[in-house]
mmCIF file of C-alpha atoms and ligand atoms in Angstrom:
data_model
loop_
_atom_site.group_PDB
_atom_site.id
_atom_site.type_symbol
_atom_site.label_atom_id
_atom_site.label_comp_id
_atom_site.label_asym_id
_atom_site.label_seq_id
_atom_site.Cartn_x
_atom_site.Cartn_y
_atom_site.Cartn_z
ATOM 1 C CA UNK A 1 20.706 45.990 7.451
ATOM 2 C CA UNK A 2 22.155 42.970 9.200
ATOM 3 C CA UNK A 3 20.210 41.249 11.949
ATOM 4 C CA UNK A 4 21.069 40.146 15.462
ATOM 5 C CA UNK A 5 22.287 36.690 14.369
ATOM 6 C CA UNK A 6 24.734 38.208 11.840
ATOM 7 C CA UNK A 7 26.101 40.731 14.313
ATOM 8 C CA UNK A 8 26.400 38.027 16.985
ATOM 9 C CA UNK A 9 28.431 35.865 14.621
ATOM 10 C CA UNK A 10 30.579 38.853 13.688
ATOM 11 C CA UNK A 11 31.393 39.454 17.372
ATOM 12 C CA UNK A 12 32.199 35.750 17.901
ATOM 13 C CA UNK A 13 34.575 35.846 14.921
ATOM 14 C CA UNK A 14 36.334 38.931 16.259
ATOM 15 C CA UNK A 15 36.717 37.268 19.660
ATOM 16 C CA UNK A 16 38.288 34.231 17.976
ATOM 17 C CA UNK A 17 40.739 36.298 15.937
ATOM 18 C CA UNK A 18 41.699 38.437 18.935
ATOM 19 C CA UNK A 19 42.344 35.273 20.958
ATOM 20 C CA UNK A 20 44.386 33.798 18.127
ATOM 21 C CA UNK A 21 46.490 36.954 17.797
ATOM 22 C CA UNK A 22 47.227 36.750 21.537
ATOM 23 C CA UNK A 23 48.153 33.065 21.268
ATOM 24 C CA UNK A 24 45.117 32.078 23.322
ATOM 25 C CA UNK A 25 42.536 29.363 22.795
ATOM 26 C CA UNK A 26 39.331 31.035 21.564
ATOM 27 C CA UNK A 27 37.350 28.501 23.614
ATOM 28 C CA UNK A 28 38.770 30.198 26.706
ATOM 29 C CA UNK A 29 36.692 33.330 26.056
ATOM 30 C CA UNK A 30 32.939 33.353 26.684
ATOM 31 C CA UNK A 31 30.530 35.924 25.343
ATOM 32 C CA UNK A 32 27.845 37.371 27.599
ATOM 33 C CA UNK A 33 25.320 39.154 25.363
ATOM 34 C CA UNK A 34 24.230 42.269 27.260
ATOM 35 C CA UNK A 35 20.475 42.507 26.757
ATOM 36 C CA UNK A 36 19.635 45.378 29.135
ATOM 37 C CA UNK A 37 16.737 47.523 27.816
ATOM 38 C CA UNK A 38 16.156 45.044 24.939
ATOM 39 C CA UNK A 39 12.787 43.404 24.413
ATOM 40 C CA UNK A 40 12.552 39.645 24.943
ATOM 41 C CA UNK A 41 12.106 39.187 21.183
ATOM 42 C CA UNK A 42 15.718 40.309 20.661
ATOM 43 C CA UNK A 43 16.922 37.845 23.287
ATOM 44 C CA UNK A 44 14.991 35.007 21.656
ATOM 45 C CA UNK A 45 16.554 35.924 18.311
ATOM 46 C CA UNK A 46 20.066 35.708 19.777
ATOM 47 C CA UNK A 47 19.153 32.544 21.677
ATOM 48 C CA UNK A 48 17.899 30.921 18.466
ATOM 49 C CA UNK A 49 21.243 31.817 16.887
ATOM 50 C CA UNK A 50 23.008 29.807 19.608
ATOM 51 C CA UNK A 51 23.752 32.410 22.309
ATOM 52 C CA UNK A 52 23.200 31.036 25.828
ATOM 53 C CA UNK A 53 24.564 33.644 28.277
ATOM 54 C CA UNK A 54 22.886 37.038 28.691
ATOM 55 C CA UNK A 55 23.764 39.972 30.939
ATOM 56 C CA UNK A 56 21.529 42.545 32.625
ATOM 57 C CA UNK A 57 22.512 45.452 34.835
ATOM 58 C CA UNK A 58 19.255 45.789 36.804
ATOM 59 C CA UNK A 59 17.940 43.075 39.093
ATOM 60 C CA UNK A 60 14.251 43.769 38.373
ATOM 61 C CA UNK A 61 14.745 43.525 34.637
ATOM 62 C CA UNK A 62 16.873 40.389 34.928
ATOM 63 C CA UNK A 63 14.325 38.752 37.171
ATOM 64 C CA UNK A 64 11.402 39.573 34.848
ATOM 65 C CA UNK A 65 13.239 38.227 31.798
ATOM 66 C CA UNK A 66 14.372 35.151 33.747
ATOM 67 C CA UNK A 67 10.711 34.391 34.493
ATOM 68 C CA UNK A 68 9.541 34.985 30.941
ATOM 69 C CA UNK A 69 12.249 33.238 28.910
ATOM 70 C CA UNK A 70 13.268 29.565 28.532
ATOM 71 C CA UNK A 71 15.099 27.835 31.373
ATOM 72 C CA UNK A 72 18.250 27.073 29.373
ATOM 73 C CA UNK A 73 19.433 30.695 29.496
ATOM 74 C CA UNK A 74 22.336 31.595 31.758
ATOM 75 C CA UNK A 75 21.746 35.023 33.350
ATOM 76 C CA UNK A 76 24.597 37.257 34.462
ATOM 77 C CA UNK A 77 24.043 40.251 36.724
ATOM 78 C CA UNK A 78 26.618 42.809 35.625
ATOM 79 C CA UNK A 79 25.325 46.041 37.222
ATOM 80 C CA UNK A 80 25.515 47.452 40.727
ATOM 81 C CA UNK A 81 23.567 45.381 43.264
ATOM 82 C CA UNK A 82 21.872 46.827 46.345
ATOM 83 C CA UNK A 83 21.821 44.582 49.387
ATOM 84 C CA UNK A 84 18.028 44.647 49.682
ATOM 85 C CA UNK A 85 17.796 43.109 46.198
ATOM 86 C CA UNK A 86 20.320 40.336 46.790
ATOM 87 C CA UNK A 87 17.678 37.629 47.286
ATOM 88 C CA UNK A 88 16.031 38.376 43.933
ATOM 89 C CA UNK A 89 19.441 38.455 42.259
ATOM 90 C CA UNK A 90 20.417 35.087 43.734
ATOM 91 C CA UNK A 91 17.121 33.514 42.608
ATOM 92 C CA UNK A 92 17.749 34.287 38.977
ATOM 93 C CA UNK A 93 21.465 34.877 38.360
ATOM 94 C CA UNK A 94 23.918 32.237 37.357
ATOM 95 C CA UNK A 95 26.762 34.663 38.084
ATOM 96 C CA UNK A 96 26.925 38.032 39.873
ATOM 97 C CA UNK A 97 29.790 40.128 38.441
ATOM 98 C CA UNK A 98 29.410 43.183 40.662
ATOM 99 C CA UNK A 99 30.349 42.286 44.234
ATOM 100 C CA UNK A 100 31.987 45.469 45.523
ATOM 101 C CA UNK A 101 31.748 45.356 49.323
ATOM 102 C CA UNK A 102 32.060 43.011 52.277
ATOM 103 C CA UNK A 103 28.477 43.763 53.318
ATOM 104 C CA UNK A 104 27.132 42.787 49.911
ATOM 105 C CA UNK A 105 29.199 39.571 49.811
ATOM 106 C CA UNK A 106 27.868 38.581 53.244
ATOM 107 C CA UNK A 107 24.302 39.363 52.229
ATOM 108 C CA UNK A 108 24.623 37.228 49.080
ATOM 109 C CA UNK A 109 26.012 34.388 51.179
ATOM 110 C CA UNK A 110 23.078 34.597 53.577
ATOM 111 C CA UNK A 111 20.339 34.657 50.941
ATOM 112 C CA UNK A 112 22.104 31.944 48.932
ATOM 113 C CA UNK A 113 22.188 29.701 51.991
ATOM 114 C CA UNK A 114 18.439 30.260 52.478
ATOM 115 C CA UNK A 115 17.894 29.376 48.827
ATOM 116 C CA UNK A 116 20.064 26.260 49.155
ATOM 117 C CA UNK A 117 22.409 27.578 46.471
ATOM 118 C CA UNK A 118 26.073 28.325 46.004
ATOM 119 C CA UNK A 119 26.223 31.657 44.179
ATOM 120 C CA UNK A 120 29.008 32.216 41.657
ATOM 121 C CA UNK A 121 30.446 35.705 42.050
ATOM 122 C CA UNK A 122 33.131 38.016 40.743
ATOM 123 C CA UNK A 123 34.624 40.949 42.633
ATOM 124 C CA UNK A 124 34.278 44.255 40.804
ATOM 125 C CA UNK A 125 37.386 46.399 40.629
ATOM 126 C CA UNK A 126 37.394 50.096 39.842
ATOM 127 C CA UNK A 127 40.817 49.994 38.212
ATOM 128 C CA UNK A 128 40.577 53.399 36.562
ATOM 129 C CA UNK A 129 39.534 55.071 39.844
ATOM 130 C CA UNK A 130 36.711 57.046 38.183
ATOM 131 C CA UNK A 131 34.306 58.372 40.805
ATOM 132 C CA UNK A 132 31.267 57.415 38.722
ATOM 133 C CA UNK A 133 32.187 53.740 38.885
ATOM 134 C CA UNK A 134 31.566 51.112 41.550
ATOM 135 C CA UNK A 135 34.136 48.619 42.752
ATOM 136 C CA UNK A 136 37.121 48.237 45.014
ATOM 137 C CA UNK A 137 39.831 50.749 44.131
ATOM 138 C CA UNK A 138 43.075 49.324 45.495
ATOM 139 C CA UNK A 139 44.806 45.966 45.308
ATOM 140 C CA UNK A 140 44.750 45.786 49.119
ATOM 141 C CA UNK A 141 41.002 46.347 49.221
ATOM 142 C CA UNK A 142 40.499 43.619 46.588
ATOM 143 C CA UNK A 143 42.663 41.228 48.584
ATOM 144 C CA UNK A 144 40.708 41.898 51.768
ATOM 145 C CA UNK A 145 37.395 41.388 50.004
ATOM 146 C CA UNK A 146 38.702 38.189 48.395
ATOM 147 C CA UNK A 147 39.852 36.865 51.744
ATOM 148 C CA UNK A 148 36.421 37.408 53.268
ATOM 149 C CA UNK A 149 34.601 35.824 50.307
ATOM 150 C CA UNK A 150 36.644 32.667 50.827
ATOM 151 C CA UNK A 151 35.173 32.292 54.299
ATOM 152 C CA UNK A 152 31.595 32.454 53.011
ATOM 153 C CA UNK A 153 30.319 28.907 52.376
ATOM 154 C CA UNK A 154 27.525 29.845 49.963
ATOM 155 C CA UNK A 155 29.494 31.993 47.549
ATOM 156 C CA UNK A 156 31.958 30.710 45.022
ATOM 157 C CA UNK A 157 34.480 33.409 44.096
ATOM 158 C CA UNK A 158 35.627 32.770 40.526
ATOM 159 C CA UNK A 159 37.446 35.940 39.541
ATOM 160 C CA UNK A 160 37.301 39.673 38.881
ATOM 161 C CA UNK A 161 35.355 42.151 36.776
ATOM 162 C CA UNK A 162 36.067 45.678 35.596
ATOM 163 C CA UNK A 163 34.930 48.372 33.180
ATOM 164 C CA UNK A 164 37.367 50.554 31.249
ATOM 165 C CA UNK A 165 36.684 54.291 31.030
ATOM 166 C CA UNK A 166 34.369 55.066 28.112
ATOM 167 C CA UNK A 167 36.222 56.208 25.000
ATOM 168 C CA UNK A 168 39.665 55.709 26.541
ATOM 169 C CA UNK A 169 42.628 55.524 24.128
ATOM 170 C CA UNK A 170 44.072 52.100 23.317
ATOM 171 C CA UNK A 171 47.075 52.560 25.644
ATOM 172 C CA UNK A 172 44.782 53.274 28.609
ATOM 173 C CA UNK A 173 42.641 50.223 27.779
ATOM 174 C CA UNK A 174 45.724 48.008 27.843
ATOM 175 C CA UNK A 175 46.730 49.528 31.157
ATOM 176 C CA UNK A 176 43.318 48.964 32.786
ATOM 177 C CA UNK A 177 42.894 45.387 31.539
ATOM 178 C CA UNK A 178 46.440 44.277 32.325
ATOM 179 C CA UNK A 179 46.112 45.855 35.773
ATOM 180 C CA UNK A 180 43.036 43.711 36.493
ATOM 181 C CA UNK A 181 45.002 40.638 35.423
ATOM 182 C CA UNK A 182 47.887 41.615 37.730
ATOM 183 C CA UNK A 183 45.560 42.125 40.687
ATOM 184 C CA UNK A 184 44.072 38.701 39.960
ATOM 185 C CA UNK A 185 47.559 37.148 39.840
ATOM 186 C CA UNK A 186 48.450 38.769 43.156
ATOM 187 C CA UNK A 187 45.235 37.557 44.798
ATOM 188 C CA UNK A 188 45.859 34.016 43.544
ATOM 189 C CA UNK A 189 49.373 34.086 44.970
ATOM 190 C CA UNK A 190 48.604 35.664 48.310
ATOM 191 C CA UNK A 191 45.350 33.817 48.968
ATOM 192 C CA UNK A 192 46.540 30.513 47.514
ATOM 193 C CA UNK A 193 43.466 30.104 45.336
ATOM 194 C CA UNK A 194 42.574 29.948 41.679
ATOM 195 C CA UNK A 195 40.599 32.844 40.166
ATOM 196 C CA UNK A 196 40.117 31.762 36.562
ATOM 197 C CA UNK A 197 37.619 34.399 35.400
ATOM 198 C CA UNK A 198 38.416 37.907 34.146
ATOM 199 C CA UNK A 199 35.204 39.659 33.063
ATOM 200 C CA UNK A 200 36.356 42.646 30.999
ATOM 201 C CA UNK A 201 35.636 44.156 27.604
ATOM 202 C CA UNK A 202 32.471 45.741 26.141
ATOM 203 C CA UNK A 203 31.445 46.636 22.565
ATOM 204 C CA UNK A 204 34.139 49.329 22.251
ATOM 205 C CA UNK A 205 37.045 47.397 23.694
ATOM 206 C CA UNK A 206 36.437 43.638 23.880
ATOM 207 C CA UNK A 207 39.178 42.775 21.374
ATOM 208 C CA UNK A 208 41.743 44.616 23.489
ATOM 209 C CA UNK A 209 40.407 42.870 26.610
ATOM 210 C CA UNK A 210 40.746 39.446 24.970
ATOM 211 C CA UNK A 211 44.341 40.340 24.139
ATOM 212 C CA UNK A 212 44.919 41.044 27.847
ATOM 213 C CA UNK A 213 43.383 37.804 29.089
ATOM 214 C CA UNK A 214 39.597 38.312 29.357
ATOM 215 C CA UNK A 215 37.715 35.039 29.849
ATOM 216 C CA UNK A 216 34.290 36.732 29.743
ATOM 217 C CA UNK A 217 33.421 39.676 27.502
ATOM 218 C CA UNK A 218 30.149 41.593 28.019
ATOM 219 C CA UNK A 219 28.909 42.904 24.692
ATOM 220 C CA UNK A 220 25.587 44.675 24.088
ATOM 221 C CA UNK A 221 25.533 47.367 21.404
ATOM 222 C CA UNK A 222 27.672 45.460 18.896
ATOM 223 C CA UNK A 223 25.073 42.652 18.927
ATOM 224 C CA UNK A 224 21.736 44.391 19.473
ATOM 225 C CA UNK A 225 22.452 47.868 18.053
ATOM 226 C CA UNK A 226 22.396 51.207 19.889
ATOM 227 C CA UNK A 227 20.207 51.527 22.990
ATOM 228 C CA UNK A 228 17.596 54.284 23.372
ATOM 229 C CA UNK A 229 18.819 57.045 25.649
HETATM 230 C C1 PLP B 1 25.904 47.951 29.344
HETATM 231 C C2 PLP B 1 27.045 47.212 29.893
HETATM 232 C C3 PLP B 1 27.890 46.469 29.043
HETATM 233 C C4 PLP B 1 27.726 46.399 27.533
HETATM 234 O O1 PLP B 1 27.927 47.652 26.945
HETATM 235 P P1 PLP B 1 27.981 47.820 25.349
HETATM 236 O O2 PLP B 1 28.789 49.038 25.163
HETATM 237 O O3 PLP B 1 26.565 47.976 24.919
HETATM 238 O O4 PLP B 1 28.601 46.609 24.789
HETATM 239 C C5 PLP B 1 28.921 45.757 29.638
HETATM 240 N N1 PLP B 1 29.133 45.778 30.974
HETATM 241 C C6 PLP B 1 28.349 46.476 31.810
HETATM 242 C C7 PLP B 1 28.644 46.459 33.258
HETATM 243 C C8 PLP B 1 27.283 47.226 31.297
HETATM 244 O O5 PLP B 1 26.515 47.924 32.146
#
């Protein structure tokens, strides 16, 4: 059975080849290793193999691992964030991928200002429109949210994040990922800003996402193995 380091390197190779096939620079795609539910030993193993960025979907778990693990790790909050947990998230997250409302953006700005920090954020888009998913559903809503984020001095809006429907066919994956890119392009044009980051692609679909322009892929299972239910 291969270990975490081998699987990590396998994922990095697949990212490189997918970027190459799309005529992109493989350096333009960063891997966030999704370590939710994994023990710290697994994270240390990946860290020792050279991985620096890790993603968690729960604030409490991220915060506990942030406190326990070495300072050089870059923590990404990728799951839904409740406003009353924004301060804890800001303390420990290098980037928050899941900003999905004006109220949450304003709350992050406030707690970041108290912490003397500028918080990097992404706006989450629910491109597929599934009811089970969080995120802004229309291009207009994204634009509005983007416009407001620009007025907040303690958040730095860097781009967009989405999740494709689980088990979707290849054609649907292309549609969802290219749609996120188009919304990003529209926001850049209409707001006159640069939004370099597209956080899209998980274990099942990261190669497709890289082909459609992902700059951050969030991969858990393909590195750490299946999670317990
Ligand atoms: C769990 C999770 C991932 C990683 O999922 P895998 O299928 O294990 O790669 C990526 N993004 C988000 C938002 C997640 O919650």
